[in-house]
Rosetta silent file (secondary structure, phi, psi, omega in degrees, C-alpha in Angstrom):
SEQUENCE: MTPMMLIRVHGELSDDFFKMFLTNLILIPKYVRWIRIIFIISGICILIAYGILTLVRYFQKVK
SCORE:     score description
SCORE:     0.000 S_00000001
   1 L     0.000  137.177  176.841  -38.107   -0.160   12.149 S_00000001
   2 L   -81.572  159.778  179.514  -39.748   -3.346   11.051 S_00000001
   3 H   -57.014  -35.064 -179.466  -37.604   -6.353   10.122 S_00000001
   4 H   -65.573  -38.333  178.587  -38.477   -5.880    6.421 S_00000001
   5 H   -66.283  -40.466  178.660  -37.170   -2.296    6.534 S_00000001
   6 H   -61.419  -45.055 -179.974  -33.984   -3.482    8.237 S_00000001
   7 H   -61.917  -40.782 -178.377  -33.464   -6.166    5.595 S_00000001
   8 H   -65.353  -45.250 -179.861  -34.062   -3.617    2.857 S_00000001
   9 H   -63.293  -46.327 -178.927  -31.625   -1.101    4.333 S_00000001
  10 H   -67.078  -34.756  176.940  -28.966   -3.748    4.925 S_00000001
  11 H   -62.636  -43.346  178.317  -29.526   -5.162    1.455 S_00000001
  12 H   -65.889  -40.811  179.339  -28.922   -1.749   -0.089 S_00000001
  13 H   -63.783  -43.298 -178.435  -25.881   -1.230    2.093 S_00000001
  14 H   -67.871  -34.701  176.000  -24.458   -4.623    1.204 S_00000001
  15 H   -62.267  -44.822  178.078  -25.074   -3.977   -2.518 S_00000001
  16 H   -62.312  -40.723 -179.712  -23.161   -0.699   -2.267 S_00000001
  17 H   -62.712  -44.543 -178.981  -20.408   -2.462   -0.326 S_00000001
  18 H   -67.123  -37.275  176.302  -20.075   -5.206   -2.948 S_00000001
  19 H   -62.239  -45.486  179.108  -20.016   -2.658   -5.785 S_00000001
  20 H   -63.096  -41.914 -178.962  -17.291   -0.716   -3.989 S_00000001
  21 H   -62.839  -44.128 -179.346  -15.400   -3.944   -3.225 S_00000001
  22 H   -67.217  -40.236  178.467  -15.508   -5.107   -6.858 S_00000001
  23 H   -66.471  -35.647  177.135  -14.366   -1.735   -8.209 S_00000001
  24 H   -68.134  -36.435  177.084  -11.505   -1.747   -5.696 S_00000001
  25 H   -62.741  -36.207  178.979  -10.531   -5.275   -6.782 S_00000001
  26 H   -68.833  -35.010 -176.404  -10.318   -4.024  -10.354 S_00000001
  27 H   -83.641  -14.397 -175.592   -8.133   -1.074   -9.280 S_00000001
  28 H   -57.497  -44.389 -178.528   -5.770   -3.098   -7.020 S_00000001
  29 H   -57.170  -33.834  176.292   -3.301   -4.128   -9.801 S_00000001
  30 H   -62.746  -44.394 -179.618   -2.632   -0.438  -10.582 S_00000001
  31 H   -67.598  -35.467 -179.230   -1.797    0.200   -6.933 S_00000001
  32 H   -61.056  -39.934  179.265    0.367   -2.940   -6.724 S_00000001
  33 H   -62.839  -44.167  179.677    2.565   -1.582   -9.518 S_00000001
  34 H   -66.803  -38.812  178.908    3.019    1.731   -7.691 S_00000001
  35 H   -63.580  -41.244  177.174    3.671   -0.024   -4.367 S_00000001
  36 H   -60.946  -45.399 -179.883    6.353   -2.166   -6.053 S_00000001
  37 H   -61.377  -42.293 -179.880    7.983    0.921   -7.566 S_00000001
  38 H   -64.226  -43.558  179.195    7.950    2.684   -4.180 S_00000001
  39 H   -64.039  -41.163  179.889    9.502   -0.347   -2.426 S_00000001
  40 H   -63.803  -45.850 -179.336   12.199   -0.685   -5.092 S_00000001
  41 H   -64.455  -42.765 -179.810   13.100    3.018   -4.910 S_00000001
  42 H   -67.081  -36.827  176.443   13.149    3.024   -1.097 S_00000001
  43 H   -63.492  -42.611  177.974   15.305   -0.134   -1.077 S_00000001
  44 H   -63.154  -42.274  178.994   17.784    1.454   -3.473 S_00000001
  45 H   -62.716  -41.236  178.968   17.892    4.600   -1.322 S_00000001
  46 H   -64.085  -42.891  178.821   18.534    2.532    1.822 S_00000001
  47 H   -63.810  -41.706  178.606   21.358    0.624    0.101 S_00000001
  48 H   -63.679  -44.119  179.330   22.951    3.856   -1.145 S_00000001
  49 H   -63.259  -41.131  178.459   22.699    5.418    2.330 S_00000001
  50 H   -63.283  -43.119  178.261   24.214    2.289    3.913 S_00000001
  51 H   -62.428  -42.957  179.278   27.080    2.344    1.398 S_00000001
  52 H   -64.098  -43.152 -179.911   27.771    6.026    2.049 S_00000001
  53 H   -64.147  -41.487  179.318   27.735    5.492    5.820 S_00000001
  54 H   -66.681  -37.819  176.276   30.108    2.526    5.614 S_00000001
  55 H   -63.906  -42.172  179.102   32.476    4.531    3.374 S_00000001
  56 H   -62.329  -45.508  178.896   32.394    7.450    5.833 S_00000001
  57 H   -62.697  -40.834 -179.555   33.146    5.129    8.763 S_00000001
  58 H   -62.101  -46.105 -178.604   35.938    3.446    6.801 S_00000001
  59 H   -70.560  -27.551  175.523   37.602    6.760    5.937 S_00000001
  60 H   -70.216  -36.866  178.366   37.266    7.965    9.544 S_00000001
  61 H   -69.898  -35.384 -177.908   39.056    4.816   10.749 S_00000001
  62 H   -65.704  -38.752  179.955   41.787    5.232    8.118 S_00000001
  63 L   -68.916    0.000    0.000   42.614    8.764    9.324 S_00000001
């Protein structure tokens, strides 16, 4: 491959990469909302599980 062909191929690749990068930047806020919802739900589940476990331990000690 000649240097001009390499530049042309890399130029096309970089154009595709930048197009993909820009479209992903536009889509990121949608994903951020879902990631926040997932973290909130998982945090609530962890707190509920911790509360249930502490109640179970407490009632086992009481008996």
